[in-house]
Each structure stands twice: as structure tokens, then as C-alpha cells.
Amino acid sequence: MVHVEQKVSGNINHSIDYSKIPTFRTCGTSEFQGALEFVRTAEAKIDFVFPEVVFPTNKLYRLWGEKNIRDMVFYHHRLLRKSSIGSFFSSDDAVFEFATKKTGDFFVEALGGGKVYSSQYGHPALRMRHFHMTIDEKAREIWLMMYKKTIKELSMPAECIEEFWNWIEALSIRMINRRTTVLDIQRFPFTDMFKEPIAQKKESN
Amino acid sequence: MVHVEQKVSGNINHSIDYSKIPTFRTCGTSEFQGALEFVRTAEAKIDFVFPEVVFPTNKLYRLWGEKNIRDMVFYHHRLLRKSSIGSFFSSDDAVFEFATKKTGDFFVEALGGGKVYSSQYGHPALRMRHFHMTIDEKAREIWLMMYKKTIKELSMPAECIEEFWNWIEALSIRMINRRTTVLDIQRFPFTDMFKEPIAQKKESN
């Protein structure tokens, strides 16, 4: 049994065996009971296991190329701008385009196109960079669903979709920076998202 | 090795061995690297272990009584109202007093004074009831520090402080409903908080 040391400030230091710790969702609401002569205890919990993130290979970059990746990011941001999280983006077109270009640099580099992002901006530090936006569970879902739409409408090469989707689906969970715990963090498996023949334009904006 | 099943929506279902899962804070920021010919993986993580909550006995209720407990809640809320999270409370005195009376009912019942809360309001469901307030790590600290001040200034019976403090210190972590993950959840051990002789009015408001 492996024990992991959790560093906390002050002099409370727990040696934790995670295998024994339930999540909020695996426990029901316990009965409320007033104090008695003896002490009662509610067990330690964790919230959620952030799943592993499997990064894509450079297959999409090799098959689709830089221009299509940049077009995808622009398309996605334009969808987001019209969505309920549109306020994440500037209403000033020049600012919007600059931000989208920067995101495009990130995707090009992340997908294998060389250091076009990190040479300008350094480490992505994605959670810190997104912190000024209130990303809760719902905002992450909207971001992800607009990628589903983008992938379909721009006809991403079918053989690249699964690894691209699995990457952003898991990665986007880590961007949640105002975790409410009231909403579950939903998973959106590739097989559920892309059931219909890919590259058919079923939805249009 | 115990495995805990994490229920997730969709068809992704992980059997998780928590003992192998690091927290965000036990991992540094990994090096950013663009996609290659092969797949790379970032390991699963958890955020934080919510510590167990040890509920107090009815000692405080027996020694201090209902009136002092209600006075404590009023005192605490008045401090909060003047703090940076004062907007959690109504500026209307009647509304403020009603809300504070209700919180008083909760503390009286939780500390052993009978069903004065649940008979009126049902299960406390504390996280749900607080959800309309944006409680992040900092808001929880302010709430807790105002209790430290209240305990000292109202001279809570010295022999009751440790179990009362340990209860609210751990419980308050579970009220955080906009977890940023940018700030750590600080622990405030009793021994650090109440070093000086208790019941001495060192601070005054």
C-alpha cells in the first residue's frame, strides 16, 4: 500500500492512503444529528479524479497542416464568441483576433508544428493563463461541444479525431478553475460524440 | 489494494486506485512539448483530500448554553458583515437578523440543543444552501478567522475551544464551492490559532 504525503501548511500533516478515500459522489448526504456526549466523525473525501491526459501524436499536423489547424481555432473561437461564454472574448475584433492567433500558435505547437507558441510566450501554464476567466463545469462543456461542432463542420481527417478529442476532452477538465462541486464533471467519450459518419455536416450554425 | 469505482456519465468508467494518484501540488509543472510520432501521457491527479470532520460533543452547549451560542453567531456575522465578504449578507437589517437567527438555530442544534433548526428547515444540506454565495478559498479563511476572533473576544469556555475549532476548521473546507485550485486550501491547526492564553482579549474590533 503506497502512502502519499500531502503537504499542508501549519503542523497538520496527513499521510494519506487514497485507496480508502471516497469521493463526494460515492457518499450520500449523511443524516444530520446534533452533538451528543461522544464524538462523531465524517470521513475524509476527495472531490474527483482528474483523468490522465493522453496527448496526441503529430498525425493531425502531418495530415491537415498548420493552416487547417489555425482555421479550426478561429472557427471554434467564433462559435464560442456567439455562445453563452462569449464574454470570455473581447468585443474588439483586433483583440479577439490577436487572442485567437495566440491560441492557434499553441495548438500548432502542441500538435507538432514546432515552437511557434513557446518561443513567444514561454510555458503555456494553461491553468494560470485561463484564471481570469471563470471556467466552471458548464463553461468547459460549452467549450468542448463547440469543438465537437468544429471538428464535424470543418471535416477534420477522420483518422485523427479520436486522439485529438481524447486529448481535449481530458485536458479541458483541468482548465476548470471555479469548481462548484454542485455540477458533476461530465465525461464525453469519443464513441458517444462521433457516432454518426464523421465529416457529414449534420449541424450548421 | 482497494479499488474504488468512480461513477461517471457516458461509458468511461475507471476503477481507481487512489493510492497511486498524486495531487496537483505534489507534481510540478511538466515541460511543454509538442506532439511527436508517439503518444505521451500526463498522469491522473486529484486536487485535494478534504480532511475528515470531527463533530464536537455537546460539551459547549452544556457549559455555555443556548444564549451564548446564539450571541456568538450574531457576533461572528456582525464581524463578517464588516469584512471583505460582507456582501454575503443583506444590507437590510431585518433580513440580516433573520438569516443570523437561522444560522443560530443551526449551531444550537449542531451543538446539542435539540431540533430547533431541522424542525423548521429540514436537513442543513450546507453546501447546497451556501451555493448562491461565491465561497472560494479566501472567503473560507475570512469566515474562519472571524470565528477565531469571536471565540477569543467572547471568551468561549477554554475547555471547549479545541473541539469546536477542529469542527469548524475542517467543515468550512467543505463549504468552498468555487474552488480555484490556484490558492491552496490552508489548514489552521488549533495549536497555532490559540497559542496565547485563551480568553485574554488581545484583539478588539
PDB file of C-alpha atoms in Angstrom, chain A:
ATOM      1  CA  MET A   1       0.000   0.000   0.000  1.00  0.00           C
ATOM      2  CA  VAL A   2       1.548   3.275  -1.096  1.00  0.00           C
ATOM      3  CA  HIS A   3       1.079   6.286   1.131  1.00  0.00           C
ATOM      4  CA  VAL A   4       1.306   9.752  -0.340  1.00  0.00           C
ATOM      5  CA  GLU A   5       2.321  12.667   1.815  1.00  0.00           C
ATOM      6  CA  GLN A   6       0.040  15.661   1.439  1.00  0.00           C
ATOM      7  CA  LYS A   7       1.847  18.886   2.145  1.00  0.00           C
ATOM      8  CA  VAL A   8      -0.288  21.304   4.086  1.00  0.00           C
ATOM      9  CA  SER A   9       0.592  24.479   5.841  1.00  0.00           C
ATOM     10  CA  GLY A  10       0.679  24.601   9.588  1.00  0.00           C
ATOM     11  CA  ASN A  11       1.543  21.480  11.519  1.00  0.00           C
ATOM     12  CA  ILE A  12      -1.238  19.228  10.251  1.00  0.00           C
ATOM     13  CA  ASN A  13       0.354  16.620   8.072  1.00  0.00           C
ATOM     14  CA  HIS A  14      -1.516  13.607   6.859  1.00  0.00           C
ATOM     15  CA  SER A  15      -0.093  10.505   5.379  1.00  0.00           C
ATOM     16  CA  ILE A  16      -2.893   9.559   3.064  1.00  0.00           C
ATOM     17  CA  ASP A  17      -3.886   6.249   1.648  1.00  0.00           C
ATOM     18  CA  TYR A  18      -6.006   7.397  -1.279  1.00  0.00           C
ATOM     19  CA  SER A  19      -7.397   3.933  -1.842  1.00  0.00           C
ATOM     20  CA  LYS A  20      -9.555   4.395   1.234  1.00  0.00           C
ATOM     21  CA  ILE A  21     -10.940   7.804   0.375  1.00  0.00           C
ATOM     22  CA  PRO A  22     -14.388   8.099  -1.181  1.00  0.00           C
ATOM     23  CA  THR A  23     -15.402  10.925  -3.474  1.00  0.00           C
ATOM     24  CA  PHE A  24     -18.289  13.267  -2.739  1.00  0.00           C
ATOM     25  CA  ARG A  25     -20.422  11.444  -5.260  1.00  0.00           C
ATOM     26  CA  THR A  26     -19.815   7.987  -3.838  1.00  0.00           C
ATOM     27  CA  CYS A  27     -21.261   9.110  -0.474  1.00  0.00           C
ATOM     28  CA  GLY A  28     -24.831  10.145   0.056  1.00  0.00           C
ATOM     29  CA  THR A  29     -25.812  13.010   2.326  1.00  0.00           C
ATOM     30  CA  SER A  30     -25.402  11.794   5.861  1.00  0.00           C
ATOM     31  CA  GLU A  31     -28.140  12.201   8.397  1.00  0.00           C
ATOM     32  CA  PHE A  32     -27.928  15.438  10.349  1.00  0.00           C
ATOM     33  CA  GLN A  33     -27.615  14.825  14.035  1.00  0.00           C
ATOM     34  CA  GLY A  34     -26.939  17.238  16.874  1.00  0.00           C
ATOM     35  CA  ALA A  35     -24.000  16.822  19.218  1.00  0.00           C
ATOM     36  CA  LEU A  36     -24.082  14.082  21.793  1.00  0.00           C
ATOM     37  CA  GLU A  37     -21.838  13.145  24.683  1.00  0.00           C
ATOM     38  CA  PHE A  38     -19.446  11.405  22.346  1.00  0.00           C
ATOM     39  CA  VAL A  39     -17.595  12.468  19.224  1.00  0.00           C
ATOM     40  CA  ARG A  40     -18.742  11.519  15.729  1.00  0.00           C
ATOM     41  CA  THR A  41     -16.687  11.778  12.563  1.00  0.00           C
ATOM     42  CA  ALA A  42     -17.395  12.340   8.887  1.00  0.00           C
ATOM     43  CA  GLU A  43     -14.777  10.586   6.801  1.00  0.00           C
ATOM     44  CA  ALA A  44     -12.242  12.294   4.580  1.00  0.00           C
ATOM     45  CA  LYS A  45     -13.230  12.725   0.955  1.00  0.00           C
ATOM     46  CA  ILE A  46     -11.826  13.703  -2.357  1.00  0.00           C
ATOM     47  CA  ASP A  47     -13.792  15.535  -4.978  1.00  0.00           C
ATOM     48  CA  PHE A  48     -12.915  13.961  -8.284  1.00  0.00           C
ATOM     49  CA  VAL A  49     -10.100  12.180 -10.029  1.00  0.00           C
ATOM     50  CA  PHE A  50      -8.820  14.289 -12.886  1.00  0.00           C
ATOM     51  CA  PRO A  51      -8.266  11.665 -15.567  1.00  0.00           C
ATOM     52  CA  GLU A  52      -4.947  11.194 -17.260  1.00  0.00           C
ATOM     53  CA  VAL A  53      -4.378  13.276 -20.353  1.00  0.00           C
ATOM     54  CA  VAL A  54      -3.167  11.403 -23.404  1.00  0.00           C
ATOM     55  CA  PHE A  55      -1.500  13.858 -25.736  1.00  0.00           C
ATOM     56  CA  PRO A  56      -1.966  13.343 -29.468  1.00  0.00           C
ATOM     57  CA  THR A  57       0.763  12.367 -31.859  1.00  0.00           C
ATOM     58  CA  ASN A  58       1.689  14.724 -34.680  1.00  0.00           C
ATOM     59  CA  LYS A  59      -0.582  12.844 -37.087  1.00  0.00           C
ATOM     60  CA  LEU A  60      -3.122  15.639 -37.364  1.00  0.00           C
ATOM     61  CA  TYR A  61      -0.390  18.168 -38.059  1.00  0.00           C
ATOM     62  CA  ARG A  62       1.119  15.934 -40.724  1.00  0.00           C
ATOM     63  CA  LEU A  63      -2.195  15.193 -42.420  1.00  0.00           C
ATOM     64  CA  TRP A  64      -4.006  18.508 -42.043  1.00  0.00           C
ATOM     65  CA  GLY A  65      -1.211  21.037 -41.740  1.00  0.00           C
ATOM     66  CA  GLU A  66      -0.782  24.354 -39.980  1.00  0.00           C
ATOM     67  CA  LYS A  67      -3.342  26.353 -41.934  1.00  0.00           C
ATOM     68  CA  ASN A  68      -6.202  23.960 -41.204  1.00  0.00           C
ATOM     69  CA  ILE A  69      -5.286  23.879 -37.515  1.00  0.00           C
ATOM     70  CA  ARG A  70      -5.279  27.680 -37.342  1.00  0.00           C
ATOM     71  CA  ASP A  71      -8.592  27.794 -39.239  1.00  0.00           C
ATOM     72  CA  MET A  72     -10.020  25.307 -36.736  1.00  0.00           C
ATOM     73  CA  VAL A  73      -9.068  27.505 -33.797  1.00  0.00           C
ATOM     74  CA  PHE A  74     -10.599  30.576 -35.452  1.00  0.00           C
ATOM     75  CA  TYR A  75     -13.770  28.676 -36.267  1.00  0.00           C
ATOM     76  CA  HIS A  76     -14.020  27.402 -32.685  1.00  0.00           C
ATOM     77  CA  HIS A  77     -13.465  30.828 -31.176  1.00  0.00           C
ATOM     78  CA  ARG A  78     -16.069  32.359 -33.434  1.00  0.00           C
ATOM     79  CA  LEU A  79     -18.574  29.754 -32.238  1.00  0.00           C
ATOM     80  CA  LEU A  80     -17.643  30.441 -28.629  1.00  0.00           C
ATOM     81  CA  ARG A  81     -17.969  34.162 -29.142  1.00  0.00           C
ATOM     82  CA  LYS A  82     -21.617  33.638 -30.093  1.00  0.00           C
ATOM     83  CA  SER A  83     -22.213  31.213 -27.202  1.00  0.00           C
ATOM     84  CA  SER A  84     -23.172  31.884 -23.583  1.00  0.00           C
ATOM     85  CA  ILE A  85     -19.475  32.189 -22.725  1.00  0.00           C
ATOM     86  CA  GLY A  86     -18.910  34.732 -25.459  1.00  0.00           C
ATOM     87  CA  SER A  87     -17.903  37.306 -22.849  1.00  0.00           C
ATOM     88  CA  PHE A  88     -14.622  35.430 -22.421  1.00  0.00           C
ATOM     89  CA  PHE A  89     -13.590  37.159 -25.617  1.00  0.00           C
ATOM     90  CA  SER A  90     -13.088  40.805 -26.345  1.00  0.00           C
ATOM     91  CA  SER A  91     -15.780  42.576 -28.321  1.00  0.00           C
ATOM     92  CA  ASP A  92     -12.911  44.360 -30.079  1.00  0.00           C
ATOM     93  CA  ASP A  93     -12.186  42.374 -33.245  1.00  0.00           C
ATOM     94  CA  ALA A  94      -8.486  43.176 -33.243  1.00  0.00           C
ATOM     95  CA  VAL A  95      -8.101  41.930 -29.666  1.00  0.00           C
ATOM     96  CA  PHE A  96     -10.186  38.861 -30.482  1.00  0.00           C
ATOM     97  CA  GLU A  97      -8.014  38.081 -33.467  1.00  0.00           C
ATOM     98  CA  PHE A  98      -4.798  38.530 -31.544  1.00  0.00           C
ATOM     99  CA  ALA A  99      -6.012  36.160 -28.797  1.00  0.00           C
ATOM    100  CA  THR A 100      -7.150  33.636 -31.358  1.00  0.00           C
ATOM    101  CA  LYS A 101      -3.832  33.818 -33.199  1.00  0.00           C
ATOM    102  CA  LYS A 102      -2.106  33.074 -29.881  1.00  0.00           C
ATOM    103  CA  THR A 103      -4.346  30.064 -29.238  1.00  0.00           C
ATOM    104  CA  GLY A 104      -3.609  28.969 -32.783  1.00  0.00           C
ATOM    105  CA  ASP A 105       0.118  29.161 -32.024  1.00  0.00           C
ATOM    106  CA  PHE A 106      -0.487  26.932 -29.023  1.00  0.00           C
ATOM    107  CA  PHE A 107      -2.401  24.319 -30.997  1.00  0.00           C
ATOM    108  CA  VAL A 108       0.105  24.289 -33.838  1.00  0.00           C
ATOM    109  CA  GLU A 109       2.957  23.714 -31.392  1.00  0.00           C
ATOM    110  CA  ALA A 110       1.050  21.204 -29.253  1.00  0.00           C
ATOM    111  CA  LEU A 111       0.171  19.227 -32.372  1.00  0.00           C
ATOM    112  CA  GLY A 112       3.722  19.056 -33.578  1.00  0.00           C
ATOM    113  CA  GLY A 113       4.381  22.148 -35.691  1.00  0.00           C
ATOM    114  CA  GLY A 114       7.404  23.493 -33.828  1.00  0.00           C
ATOM    115  CA  LYS A 115       7.951  26.155 -31.187  1.00  0.00           C
ATOM    116  CA  VAL A 116       5.675  28.845 -32.589  1.00  0.00           C
ATOM    117  CA  TYR A 117       3.996  29.341 -29.211  1.00  0.00           C
ATOM    118  CA  SER A 118       6.671  28.773 -26.570  1.00  0.00           C
ATOM    119  CA  SER A 119       9.257  30.854 -28.422  1.00  0.00           C
ATOM    120  CA  GLN A 120       6.967  33.866 -27.975  1.00  0.00           C
ATOM    121  CA  TYR A 121       5.100  33.197 -24.741  1.00  0.00           C
ATOM    122  CA  GLY A 122       7.079  30.605 -22.765  1.00  0.00           C
ATOM    123  CA  HIS A 123       5.457  27.716 -20.958  1.00  0.00           C
ATOM    124  CA  PRO A 124       1.703  27.554 -21.651  1.00  0.00           C
ATOM    125  CA  ALA A 125       0.826  27.278 -17.912  1.00  0.00           C
ATOM    126  CA  LEU A 126      -2.720  26.755 -19.098  1.00  0.00           C
ATOM    127  CA  ARG A 127      -4.481  26.882 -15.745  1.00  0.00           C
ATOM    128  CA  MET A 128      -2.785  30.123 -14.727  1.00  0.00           C
ATOM    129  CA  ARG A 129      -3.321  31.765 -18.088  1.00  0.00           C
ATOM    130  CA  HIS A 130      -7.015  30.989 -18.035  1.00  0.00           C
ATOM    131  CA  PHE A 131      -7.571  32.032 -14.456  1.00  0.00           C
ATOM    132  CA  HIS A 132      -9.041  35.456 -15.250  1.00  0.00           C
ATOM    133  CA  MET A 133     -11.906  33.592 -16.942  1.00  0.00           C
ATOM    134  CA  THR A 134     -14.480  31.957 -14.707  1.00  0.00           C
ATOM    135  CA  ILE A 135     -14.334  28.426 -16.059  1.00  0.00           C
ATOM    136  CA  ASP A 136     -16.786  26.218 -14.248  1.00  0.00           C
ATOM    137  CA  GLU A 137     -18.048  22.791 -15.261  1.00  0.00           C
ATOM    138  CA  LYS A 138     -20.630  24.275 -17.630  1.00  0.00           C
ATOM    139  CA  ALA A 139     -18.187  26.605 -19.375  1.00  0.00           C
ATOM    140  CA  ARG A 140     -15.899  23.664 -20.039  1.00  0.00           C
ATOM    141  CA  GLU A 141     -18.796  21.715 -21.584  1.00  0.00           C
ATOM    142  CA  ILE A 142     -19.642  24.576 -23.910  1.00  0.00           C
ATOM    143  CA  TRP A 143     -16.005  24.893 -24.956  1.00  0.00           C
ATOM    144  CA  LEU A 144     -15.894  21.172 -25.674  1.00  0.00           C
ATOM    145  CA  MET A 145     -19.220  20.986 -27.527  1.00  0.00           C
ATOM    146  CA  MET A 146     -18.128  23.818 -29.799  1.00  0.00           C
ATOM    147  CA  TYR A 147     -15.063  21.725 -30.635  1.00  0.00           C
ATOM    148  CA  LYS A 148     -17.294  18.800 -31.483  1.00  0.00           C
ATOM    149  CA  LYS A 149     -19.181  21.064 -33.871  1.00  0.00           C
ATOM    150  CA  THR A 150     -15.957  22.474 -35.302  1.00  0.00           C
ATOM    151  CA  ILE A 151     -14.448  19.039 -35.892  1.00  0.00           C
ATOM    152  CA  LYS A 152     -17.547  17.952 -37.790  1.00  0.00           C
ATOM    153  CA  GLU A 153     -18.129  21.104 -39.754  1.00  0.00           C
ATOM    154  CA  LEU A 154     -14.515  21.503 -40.834  1.00  0.00           C
ATOM    155  CA  SER A 155     -14.173  17.805 -41.685  1.00  0.00           C
ATOM    156  CA  MET A 156     -11.104  17.043 -39.612  1.00  0.00           C
ATOM    157  CA  PRO A 157      -9.416  13.928 -41.083  1.00  0.00           C
ATOM    158  CA  ALA A 158     -11.431  11.067 -39.656  1.00  0.00           C
ATOM    159  CA  GLU A 159      -8.412   9.056 -38.590  1.00  0.00           C
ATOM    160  CA  CYS A 160      -7.186  11.918 -36.378  1.00  0.00           C
ATOM    161  CA  ILE A 161     -10.365  12.715 -34.495  1.00  0.00           C
ATOM    162  CA  GLU A 162     -10.188  10.140 -31.740  1.00  0.00           C
ATOM    163  CA  GLU A 163      -6.794  11.136 -30.429  1.00  0.00           C
ATOM    164  CA  PHE A 164      -7.498  14.842 -30.810  1.00  0.00           C
ATOM    165  CA  TRP A 165     -10.814  14.504 -28.994  1.00  0.00           C
ATOM    166  CA  ASN A 166      -9.442  12.334 -26.203  1.00  0.00           C
ATOM    167  CA  TRP A 167      -6.753  14.927 -25.610  1.00  0.00           C
ATOM    168  CA  ILE A 168      -9.009  17.999 -25.396  1.00  0.00           C
ATOM    169  CA  GLU A 169     -11.761  16.169 -23.533  1.00  0.00           C
ATOM    170  CA  ALA A 170      -9.432  15.287 -20.659  1.00  0.00           C
ATOM    171  CA  LEU A 171      -7.324  18.436 -20.835  1.00  0.00           C
ATOM    172  CA  SER A 172     -10.362  20.704 -20.644  1.00  0.00           C
ATOM    173  CA  ILE A 173     -11.255  19.251 -17.240  1.00  0.00           C
ATOM    174  CA  ARG A 174      -8.026  20.720 -15.893  1.00  0.00           C
ATOM    175  CA  MET A 175      -8.997  24.183 -17.080  1.00  0.00           C
ATOM    176  CA  ILE A 176     -11.923  24.283 -14.660  1.00  0.00           C
ATOM    177  CA  ASN A 177     -10.842  26.946 -12.220  1.00  0.00           C
ATOM    178  CA  ARG A 178     -14.066  27.642 -10.319  1.00  0.00           C
ATOM    179  CA  ARG A 179     -15.060  24.116  -9.388  1.00  0.00           C
ATOM    180  CA  THR A 180     -18.527  24.294  -7.909  1.00  0.00           C
ATOM    181  CA  THR A 181     -18.807  20.605  -6.923  1.00  0.00           C
ATOM    182  CA  VAL A 182     -22.545  21.078  -7.412  1.00  0.00           C
ATOM    183  CA  LEU A 183     -22.314  20.004 -11.007  1.00  0.00           C
ATOM    184  CA  ASP A 184     -20.540  16.774 -11.847  1.00  0.00           C
ATOM    185  CA  ILE A 185     -17.666  16.900 -14.245  1.00  0.00           C
ATOM    186  CA  GLN A 186     -19.163  15.083 -17.226  1.00  0.00           C
ATOM    187  CA  ARG A 187     -17.157  12.833 -19.460  1.00  0.00           C
ATOM    188  CA  PHE A 188     -17.776  12.877 -23.207  1.00  0.00           C
ATOM    189  CA  PRO A 189     -16.308   9.714 -24.690  1.00  0.00           C
ATOM    190  CA  PHE A 190     -15.262   9.806 -28.322  1.00  0.00           C
ATOM    191  CA  THR A 191     -17.560   6.904 -29.172  1.00  0.00           C
ATOM    192  CA  ASP A 192     -20.602   8.847 -27.907  1.00  0.00           C
ATOM    193  CA  MET A 193     -19.645  12.073 -29.590  1.00  0.00           C
ATOM    194  CA  PHE A 194     -18.862  10.809 -33.053  1.00  0.00           C
ATOM    195  CA  LYS A 195     -21.368   8.056 -33.622  1.00  0.00           C
ATOM    196  CA  GLU A 196     -22.684   9.286 -36.961  1.00  0.00           C
ATOM    197  CA  PRO A 197     -20.461   9.129 -40.032  1.00  0.00           C
ATOM    198  CA  ILE A 198     -17.797  11.734 -39.486  1.00  0.00           C
ATOM    199  CA  ALA A 199     -17.466  14.723 -41.793  1.00  0.00           C
ATOM    200  CA  GLN A 200     -21.155  14.825 -42.566  1.00  0.00           C
ATOM    201  CA  LYS A 201     -22.459  18.291 -41.928  1.00  0.00           C
ATOM    202  CA  LYS A 202     -25.455  17.404 -39.755  1.00  0.00           C
ATOM    203  CA  GLU A 203     -25.329  20.600 -37.758  1.00  0.00           C
ATOM    204  CA  SER A 204     -24.946  24.005 -39.189  1.00  0.00           C
ATOM    205  CA  ASN A 205     -24.528  27.186 -37.270  1.00  0.00           C
TER     206      ASN A 205
END
